[in-house]
Tab-separated table of C-alpha atoms in Angstrom:
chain	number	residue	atom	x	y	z
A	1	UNK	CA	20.100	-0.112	29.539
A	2	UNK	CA	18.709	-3.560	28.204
A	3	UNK	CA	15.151	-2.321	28.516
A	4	UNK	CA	15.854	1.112	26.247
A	5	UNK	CA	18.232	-1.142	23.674
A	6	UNK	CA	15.577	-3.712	23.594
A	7	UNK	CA	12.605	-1.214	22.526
A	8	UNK	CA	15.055	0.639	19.889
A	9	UNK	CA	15.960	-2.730	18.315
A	10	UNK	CA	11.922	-3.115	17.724
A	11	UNK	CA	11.777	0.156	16.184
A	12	UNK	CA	14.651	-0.476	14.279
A	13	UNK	CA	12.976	-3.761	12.945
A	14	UNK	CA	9.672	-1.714	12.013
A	15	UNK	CA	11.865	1.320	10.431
A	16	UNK	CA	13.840	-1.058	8.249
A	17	UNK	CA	10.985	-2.780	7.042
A	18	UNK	CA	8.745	-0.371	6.292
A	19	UNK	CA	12.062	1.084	4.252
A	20	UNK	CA	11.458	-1.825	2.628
A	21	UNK	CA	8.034	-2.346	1.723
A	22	UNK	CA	8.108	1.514	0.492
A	23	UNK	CA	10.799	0.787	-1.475
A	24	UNK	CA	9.534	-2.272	-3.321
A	25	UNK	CA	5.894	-0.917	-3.867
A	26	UNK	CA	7.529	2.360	-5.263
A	27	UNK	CA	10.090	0.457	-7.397
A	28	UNK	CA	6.695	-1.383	-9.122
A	29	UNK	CA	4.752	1.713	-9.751
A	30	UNK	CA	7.528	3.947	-10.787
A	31	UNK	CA	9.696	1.126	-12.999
A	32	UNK	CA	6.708	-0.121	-14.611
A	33	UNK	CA	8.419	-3.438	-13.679
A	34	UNK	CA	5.690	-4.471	-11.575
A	35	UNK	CA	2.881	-2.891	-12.864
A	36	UNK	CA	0.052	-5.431	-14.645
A	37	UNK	CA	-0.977	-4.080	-17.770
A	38	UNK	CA	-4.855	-4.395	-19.413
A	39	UNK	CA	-3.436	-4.494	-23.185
A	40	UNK	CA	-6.442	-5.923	-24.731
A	41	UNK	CA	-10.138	-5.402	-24.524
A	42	UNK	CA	-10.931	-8.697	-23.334
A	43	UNK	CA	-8.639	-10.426	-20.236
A	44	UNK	CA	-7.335	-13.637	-21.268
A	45	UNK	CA	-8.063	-16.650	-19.472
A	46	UNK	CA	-4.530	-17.496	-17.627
A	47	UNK	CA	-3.973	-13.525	-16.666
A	48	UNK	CA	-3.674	-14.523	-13.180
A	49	UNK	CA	-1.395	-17.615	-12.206
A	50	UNK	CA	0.835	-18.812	-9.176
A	51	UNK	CA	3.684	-15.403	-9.798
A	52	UNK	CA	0.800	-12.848	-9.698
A	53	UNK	CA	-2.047	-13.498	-7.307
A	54	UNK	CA	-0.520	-11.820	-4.391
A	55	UNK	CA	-0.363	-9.105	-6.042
A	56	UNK	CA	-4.430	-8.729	-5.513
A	57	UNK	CA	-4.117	-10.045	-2.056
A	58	UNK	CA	-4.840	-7.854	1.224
A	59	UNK	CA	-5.864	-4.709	-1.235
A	60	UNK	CA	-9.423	-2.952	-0.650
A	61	UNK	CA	-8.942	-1.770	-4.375
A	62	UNK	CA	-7.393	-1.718	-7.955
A	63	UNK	CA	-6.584	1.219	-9.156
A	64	UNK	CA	-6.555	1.650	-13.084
A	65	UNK	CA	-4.468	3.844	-14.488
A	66	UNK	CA	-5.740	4.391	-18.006
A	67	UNK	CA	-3.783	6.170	-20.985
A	68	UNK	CA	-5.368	9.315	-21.340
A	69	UNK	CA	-3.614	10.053	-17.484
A	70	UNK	CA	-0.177	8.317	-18.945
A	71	UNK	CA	2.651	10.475	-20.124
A	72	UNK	CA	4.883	8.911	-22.388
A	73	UNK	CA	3.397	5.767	-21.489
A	74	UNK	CA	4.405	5.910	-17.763
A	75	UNK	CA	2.668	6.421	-14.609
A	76	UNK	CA	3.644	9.734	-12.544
A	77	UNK	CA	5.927	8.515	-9.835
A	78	UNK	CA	4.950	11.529	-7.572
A	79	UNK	CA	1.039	10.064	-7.606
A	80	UNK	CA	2.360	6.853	-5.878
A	81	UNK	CA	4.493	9.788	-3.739
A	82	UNK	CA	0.914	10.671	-2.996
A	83	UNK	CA	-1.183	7.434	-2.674
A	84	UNK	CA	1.386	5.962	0.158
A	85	UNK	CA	2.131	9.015	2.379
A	86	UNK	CA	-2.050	9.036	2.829
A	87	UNK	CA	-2.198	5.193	3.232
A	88	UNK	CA	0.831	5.955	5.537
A	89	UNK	CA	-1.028	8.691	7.505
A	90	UNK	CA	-4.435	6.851	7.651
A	91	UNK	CA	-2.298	4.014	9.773
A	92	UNK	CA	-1.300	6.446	11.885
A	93	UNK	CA	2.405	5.829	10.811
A	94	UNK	CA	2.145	2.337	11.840
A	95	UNK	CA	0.728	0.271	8.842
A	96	UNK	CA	0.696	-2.954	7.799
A	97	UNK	CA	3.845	-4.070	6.326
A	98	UNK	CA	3.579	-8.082	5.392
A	99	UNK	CA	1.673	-10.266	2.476
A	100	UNK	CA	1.175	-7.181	0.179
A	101	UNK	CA	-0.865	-5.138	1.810
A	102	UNK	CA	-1.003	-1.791	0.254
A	103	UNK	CA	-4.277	0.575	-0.831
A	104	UNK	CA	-4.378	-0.519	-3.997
A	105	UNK	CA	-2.920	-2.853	-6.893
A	106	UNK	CA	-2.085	-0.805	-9.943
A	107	UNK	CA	-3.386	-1.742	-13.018
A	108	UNK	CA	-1.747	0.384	-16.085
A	109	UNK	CA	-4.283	0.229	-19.257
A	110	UNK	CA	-2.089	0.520	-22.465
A	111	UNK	CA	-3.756	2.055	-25.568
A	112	UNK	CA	-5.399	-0.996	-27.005
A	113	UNK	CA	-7.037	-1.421	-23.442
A	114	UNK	CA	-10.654	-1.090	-22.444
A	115	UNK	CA	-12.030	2.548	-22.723
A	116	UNK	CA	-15.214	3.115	-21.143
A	117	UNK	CA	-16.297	2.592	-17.636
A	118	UNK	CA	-18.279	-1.232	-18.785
A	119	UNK	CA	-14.929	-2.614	-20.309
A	120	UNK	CA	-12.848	-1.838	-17.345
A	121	UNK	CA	-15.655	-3.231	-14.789
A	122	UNK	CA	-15.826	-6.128	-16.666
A	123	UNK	CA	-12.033	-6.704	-16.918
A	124	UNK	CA	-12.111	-6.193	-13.572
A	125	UNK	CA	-14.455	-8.626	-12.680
A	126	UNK	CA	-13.283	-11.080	-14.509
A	127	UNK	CA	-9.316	-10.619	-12.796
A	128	UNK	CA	-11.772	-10.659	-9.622
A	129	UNK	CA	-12.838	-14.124	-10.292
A	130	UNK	CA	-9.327	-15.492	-11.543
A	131	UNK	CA	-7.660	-14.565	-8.301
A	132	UNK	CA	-10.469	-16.392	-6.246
A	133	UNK	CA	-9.848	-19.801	-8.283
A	134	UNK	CA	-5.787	-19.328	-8.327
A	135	UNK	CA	-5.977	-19.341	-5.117
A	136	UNK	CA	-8.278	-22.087	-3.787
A	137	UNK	CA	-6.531	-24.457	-6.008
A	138	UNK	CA	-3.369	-23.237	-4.228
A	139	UNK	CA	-4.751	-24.092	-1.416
A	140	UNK	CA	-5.978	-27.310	-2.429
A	141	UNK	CA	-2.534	-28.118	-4.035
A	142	UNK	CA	-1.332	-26.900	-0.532
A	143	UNK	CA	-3.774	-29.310	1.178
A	144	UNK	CA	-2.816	-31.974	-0.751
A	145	UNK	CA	1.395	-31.464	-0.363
A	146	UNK	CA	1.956	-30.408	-4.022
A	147	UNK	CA	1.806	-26.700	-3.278
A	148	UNK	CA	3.925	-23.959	-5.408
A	149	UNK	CA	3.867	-21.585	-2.295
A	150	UNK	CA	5.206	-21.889	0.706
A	151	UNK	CA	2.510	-23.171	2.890
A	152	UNK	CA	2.802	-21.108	5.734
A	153	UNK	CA	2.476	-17.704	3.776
A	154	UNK	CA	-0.254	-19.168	2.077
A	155	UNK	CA	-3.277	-18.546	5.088
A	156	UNK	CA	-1.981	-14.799	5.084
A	157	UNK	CA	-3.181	-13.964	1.648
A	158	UNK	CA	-6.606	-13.023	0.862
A	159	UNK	CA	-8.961	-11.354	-1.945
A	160	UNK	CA	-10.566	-8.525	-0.244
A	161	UNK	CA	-14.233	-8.550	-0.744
A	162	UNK	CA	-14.399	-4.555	-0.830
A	163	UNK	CA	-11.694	-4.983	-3.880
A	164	UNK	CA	-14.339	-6.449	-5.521
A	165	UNK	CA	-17.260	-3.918	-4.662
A	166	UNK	CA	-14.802	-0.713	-5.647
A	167	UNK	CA	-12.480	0.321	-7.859
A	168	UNK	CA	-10.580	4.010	-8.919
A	169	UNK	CA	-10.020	5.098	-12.235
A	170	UNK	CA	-7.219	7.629	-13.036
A	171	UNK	CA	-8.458	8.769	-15.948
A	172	UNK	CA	-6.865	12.600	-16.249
A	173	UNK	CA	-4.075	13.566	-15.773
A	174	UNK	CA	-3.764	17.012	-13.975
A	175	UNK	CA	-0.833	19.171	-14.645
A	176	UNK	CA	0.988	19.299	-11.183
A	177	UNK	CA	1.628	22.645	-9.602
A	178	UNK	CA	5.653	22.666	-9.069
A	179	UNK	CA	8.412	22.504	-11.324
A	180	UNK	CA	9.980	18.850	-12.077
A	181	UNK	CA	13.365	20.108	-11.175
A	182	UNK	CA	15.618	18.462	-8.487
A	183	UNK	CA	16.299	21.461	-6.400
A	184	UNK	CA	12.380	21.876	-6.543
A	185	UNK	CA	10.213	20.137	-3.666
A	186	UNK	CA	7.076	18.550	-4.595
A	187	UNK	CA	4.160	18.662	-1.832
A	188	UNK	CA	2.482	15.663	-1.735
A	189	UNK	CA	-0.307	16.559	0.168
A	190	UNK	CA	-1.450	19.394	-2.283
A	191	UNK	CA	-0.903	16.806	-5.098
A	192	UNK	CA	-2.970	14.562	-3.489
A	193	UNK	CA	-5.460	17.154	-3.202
A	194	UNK	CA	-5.189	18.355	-7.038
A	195	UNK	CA	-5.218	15.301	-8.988
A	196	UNK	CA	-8.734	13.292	-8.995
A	197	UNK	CA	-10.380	10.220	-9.684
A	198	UNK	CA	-13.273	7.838	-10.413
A	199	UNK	CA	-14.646	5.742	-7.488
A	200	UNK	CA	-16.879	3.262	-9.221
A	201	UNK	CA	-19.141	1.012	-7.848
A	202	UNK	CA	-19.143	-2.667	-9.766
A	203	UNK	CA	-22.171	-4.111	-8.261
A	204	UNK	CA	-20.548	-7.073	-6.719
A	205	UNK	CA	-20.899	-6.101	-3.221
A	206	UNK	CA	-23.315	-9.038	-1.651
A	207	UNK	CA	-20.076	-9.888	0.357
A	208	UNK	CA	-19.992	-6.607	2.179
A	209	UNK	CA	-21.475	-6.349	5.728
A	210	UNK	CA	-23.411	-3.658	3.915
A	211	UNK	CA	-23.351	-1.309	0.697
A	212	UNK	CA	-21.627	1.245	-0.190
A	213	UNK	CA	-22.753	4.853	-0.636
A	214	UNK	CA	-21.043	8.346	-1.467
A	215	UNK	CA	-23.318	10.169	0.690
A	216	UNK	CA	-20.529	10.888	3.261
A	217	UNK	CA	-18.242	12.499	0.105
A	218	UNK	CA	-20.671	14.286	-1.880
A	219	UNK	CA	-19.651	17.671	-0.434
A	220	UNK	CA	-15.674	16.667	-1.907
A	221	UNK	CA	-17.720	15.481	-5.837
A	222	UNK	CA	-16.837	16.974	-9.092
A	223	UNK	CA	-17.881	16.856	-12.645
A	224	UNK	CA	-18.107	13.765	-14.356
A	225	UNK	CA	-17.808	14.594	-18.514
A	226	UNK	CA	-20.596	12.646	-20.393
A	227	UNK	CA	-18.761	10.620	-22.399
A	228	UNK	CA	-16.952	9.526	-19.119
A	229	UNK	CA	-20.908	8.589	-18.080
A	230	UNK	CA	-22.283	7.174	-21.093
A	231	UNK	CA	-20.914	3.249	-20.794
A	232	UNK	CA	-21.976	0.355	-22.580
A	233	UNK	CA	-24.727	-1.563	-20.922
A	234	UNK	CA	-25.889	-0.535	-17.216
A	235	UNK	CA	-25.241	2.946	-15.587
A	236	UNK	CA	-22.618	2.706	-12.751
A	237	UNK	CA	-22.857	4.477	-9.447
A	238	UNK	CA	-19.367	6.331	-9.903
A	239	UNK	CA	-18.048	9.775	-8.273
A	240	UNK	CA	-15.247	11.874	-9.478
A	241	UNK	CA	-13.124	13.334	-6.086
A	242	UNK	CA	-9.989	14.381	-4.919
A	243	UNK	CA	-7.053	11.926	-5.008
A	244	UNK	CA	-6.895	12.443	-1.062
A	245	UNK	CA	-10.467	11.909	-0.700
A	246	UNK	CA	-10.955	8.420	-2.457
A	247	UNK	CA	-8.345	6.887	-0.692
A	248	UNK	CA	-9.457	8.020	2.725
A	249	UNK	CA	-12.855	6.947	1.907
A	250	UNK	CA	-11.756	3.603	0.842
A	251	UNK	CA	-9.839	2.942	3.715
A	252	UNK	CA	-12.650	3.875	6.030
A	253	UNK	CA	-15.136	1.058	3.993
A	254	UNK	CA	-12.508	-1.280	4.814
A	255	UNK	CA	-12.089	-0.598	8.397
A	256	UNK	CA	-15.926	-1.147	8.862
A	257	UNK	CA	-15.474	-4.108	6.838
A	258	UNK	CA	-13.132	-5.200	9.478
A	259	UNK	CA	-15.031	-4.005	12.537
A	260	UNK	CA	-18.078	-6.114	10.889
A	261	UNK	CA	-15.957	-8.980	10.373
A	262	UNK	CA	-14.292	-8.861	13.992
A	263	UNK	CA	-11.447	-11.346	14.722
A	264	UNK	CA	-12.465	-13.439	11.680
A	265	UNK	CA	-11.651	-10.969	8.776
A	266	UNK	CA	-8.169	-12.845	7.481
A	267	UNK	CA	-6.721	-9.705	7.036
A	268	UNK	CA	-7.269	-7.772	10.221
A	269	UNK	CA	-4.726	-4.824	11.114
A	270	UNK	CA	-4.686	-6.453	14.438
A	271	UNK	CA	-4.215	-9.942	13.112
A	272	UNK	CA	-0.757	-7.822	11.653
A	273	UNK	CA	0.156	-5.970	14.293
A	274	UNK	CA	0.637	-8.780	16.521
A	275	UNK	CA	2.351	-10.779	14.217
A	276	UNK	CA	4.413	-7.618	13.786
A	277	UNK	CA	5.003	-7.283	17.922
A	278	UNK	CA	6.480	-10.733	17.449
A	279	UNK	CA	8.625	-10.517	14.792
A	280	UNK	CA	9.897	-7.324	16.502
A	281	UNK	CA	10.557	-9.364	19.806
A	282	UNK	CA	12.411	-12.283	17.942
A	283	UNK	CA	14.625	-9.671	16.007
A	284	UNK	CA	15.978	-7.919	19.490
A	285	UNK	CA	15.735	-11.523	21.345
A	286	UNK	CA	18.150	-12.560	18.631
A	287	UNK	CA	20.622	-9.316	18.651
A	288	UNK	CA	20.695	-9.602	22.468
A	289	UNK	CA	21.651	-13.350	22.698
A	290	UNK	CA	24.554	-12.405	21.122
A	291	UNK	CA	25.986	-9.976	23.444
A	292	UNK	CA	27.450	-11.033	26.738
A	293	UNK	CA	25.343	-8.952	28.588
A	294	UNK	CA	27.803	-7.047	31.566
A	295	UNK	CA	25.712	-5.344	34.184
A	296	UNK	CA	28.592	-3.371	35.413
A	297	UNK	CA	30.490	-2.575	32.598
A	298	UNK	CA	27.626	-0.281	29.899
A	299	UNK	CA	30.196	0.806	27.909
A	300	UNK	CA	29.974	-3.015	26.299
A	301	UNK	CA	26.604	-1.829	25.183
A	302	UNK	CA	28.784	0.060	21.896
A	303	UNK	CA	30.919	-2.197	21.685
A	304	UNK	CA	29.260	-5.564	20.328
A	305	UNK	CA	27.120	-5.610	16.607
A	306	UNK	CA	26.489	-2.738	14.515
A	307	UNK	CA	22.817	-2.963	15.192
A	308	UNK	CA	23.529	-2.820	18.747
A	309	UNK	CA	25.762	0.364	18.001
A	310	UNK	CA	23.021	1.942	15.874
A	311	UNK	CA	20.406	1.195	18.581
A	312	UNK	CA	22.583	2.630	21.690
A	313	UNK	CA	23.521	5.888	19.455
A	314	UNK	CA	19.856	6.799	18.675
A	315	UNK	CA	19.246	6.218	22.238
A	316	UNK	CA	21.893	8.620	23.387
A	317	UNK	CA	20.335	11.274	20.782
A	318	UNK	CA	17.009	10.733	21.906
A	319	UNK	CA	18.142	11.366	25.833
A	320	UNK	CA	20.191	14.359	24.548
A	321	UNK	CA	16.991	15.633	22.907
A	322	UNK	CA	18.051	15.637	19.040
A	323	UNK	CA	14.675	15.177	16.543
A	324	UNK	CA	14.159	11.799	16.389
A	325	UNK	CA	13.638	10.350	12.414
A	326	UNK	CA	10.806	11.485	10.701
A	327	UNK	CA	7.805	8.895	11.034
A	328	UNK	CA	7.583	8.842	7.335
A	329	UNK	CA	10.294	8.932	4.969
A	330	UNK	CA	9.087	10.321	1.592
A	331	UNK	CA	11.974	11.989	0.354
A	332	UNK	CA	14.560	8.589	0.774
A	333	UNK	CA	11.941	7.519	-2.487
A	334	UNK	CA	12.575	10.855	-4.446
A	335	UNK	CA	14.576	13.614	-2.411
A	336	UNK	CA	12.097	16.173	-4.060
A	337	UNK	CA	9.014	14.778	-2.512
A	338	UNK	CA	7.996	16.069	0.906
């Protein structure tokens, strides 16, 4: 029985935190809370400090929301819906959880924002280059014991240097095809599918292990409007696709940004999982310690803390063949999403 309690604590560790995590990233995109805002046409020189950086960290994009695709000034808490259950998916239900890592920061651009493609590439690149100097001289200030962040946190959190190469543009907002009542369910998946976006290329991609090119999603393109193409300054490479298919995309650059970068890429998924593994192993170490473990007696298995409880009673459903819980919970964010 120790050997079936001890691998149900671990996935009760991963289950509540990924609760968790989905919870908090949903909170900032739906609330508005923790969503960063482009207000102005230029980005002020102290937009990125100490209490936002991480924000940017462990992110292969930003994703800019702008206010044509707004409604009422808010972003569509069903395209977040839509955004995680493919991240979710991509990670084969088994993502990485810790130091903000998430597809994409969200960037909401208000009405006296940039417009055109050149004003939000150059916003971004200049929030690019603020992150990289916040956090080297946290890492100096680290180095030299006058650090704001808790130094051992600190070597987990990274600026992507595909977040730099890439961005997506939400630009229009597409009527979705169900009925925002509560006893309707909304389908993700076809959402995902519906609603599209712009994948533009900055040009800062001398980082990358090599560049980037849409051949592989030309098939999935649509229209681009002209005044979407005509920017000030230089043309940008830039696609319009599916929701669905710019996120899968973007995830796949990252993974051969990893695979090129082996065990030194900072932010490897392996790097996480076994970090993971071992927080796992510590949690149900620490539950077990604190049972007096009885080899003849079992029934002491229900009878000691309420996560040993929990753990013993999915157990017994799991041998009795019940459906075990789903491997992603959507509909614990909004009980209409599926």
């Amino acid at each position: 029985m120790e050997t079936k309690v001890r691998t149900q604590l671990k996935q009760d560790y991963h289950d509540r935190k990924r609760a968790a995590h989905c919870r908090r990233i949903k909170d900032d995109w739906r609330s508005g809370l923790g969503i960063s805002k482009l207000k102005g046409a230029a980005v002020p020189p102290n937009a990125i400090h100490h209490s936002n950086v991480t924000s940017f960290c462990n992110k292969p994009t930003t994703f800019y929301w702008t206010a044509t695709a707004q409604r009422y000034g808010r972003c569509p808490g069903f395209i977040f819906g839509a955004v995680y259950k493919t991240w979710f998916r991509y990670h084969k239900n088994n993502p990485p959880l810790d130091h903000e890592h998430f597809f994409a920061n969200l960037f909401q651009i208000t009405e006296t924002g940039p417009k055109s493609i050149h004003g939000i590439v150059t916003a971004h690149k200049l929030l690019a280059d603020q992150v990289a100097t916040v956090l080297t001289r946290m890492r100096q200030e680290s180095e030299n014991g006058a650090g704001q962040f808790p130094d051992q946190l600190l070597p987990h959190y990274h600026l992507l240097q595909l977040s730099r190469a890439i961005i997506v543009i939400y630009d229009e907002f597409i009527t979705p095809d169900f009925v925002e009542e509560p006893r309707f369910r909304i389908f993700l998946d076809k959402e995902a599918r519906r609603q599209q976006v712009l994948l533009v290329l900055t040009g800062d991609d001398h980082e990358l292990s090599a560049p980037i090119i849409f051949d592989s999603i030309l098939s999935e393109s649509l229209p681009i409007a002209q005044e979407t193409s005509s920017t000030v300054g230089k043309p940008y490479d830039m696609i319009r696709v599916p929701l669905i298919v710019a996120i899968q995309f973007i995830l796949d650059l990252q993974q051969r940004e990893n695979a090129a970068a082996g065990s030194v890429n900072p932010a490897s998924e392996t790097d996480w999982a076994n970090t993971y593994d071992r927080e796992a192993t510590e949690y149900a170490d620490s539950v077990l310690q604190s049972f007096a473990h009885d080899t003849d007696a079992e029934q002491k298995w229900k009878l000691t803390t309420a996560e040993m409880r929990l753990a013993v009673k999915r157990i017994e459903e799991r041998e009795r063949g019940e459906e075990p819980l789903p491997t992603i919970d959507v509909d614990m964010l909004d009980p209409r999403w599926e």
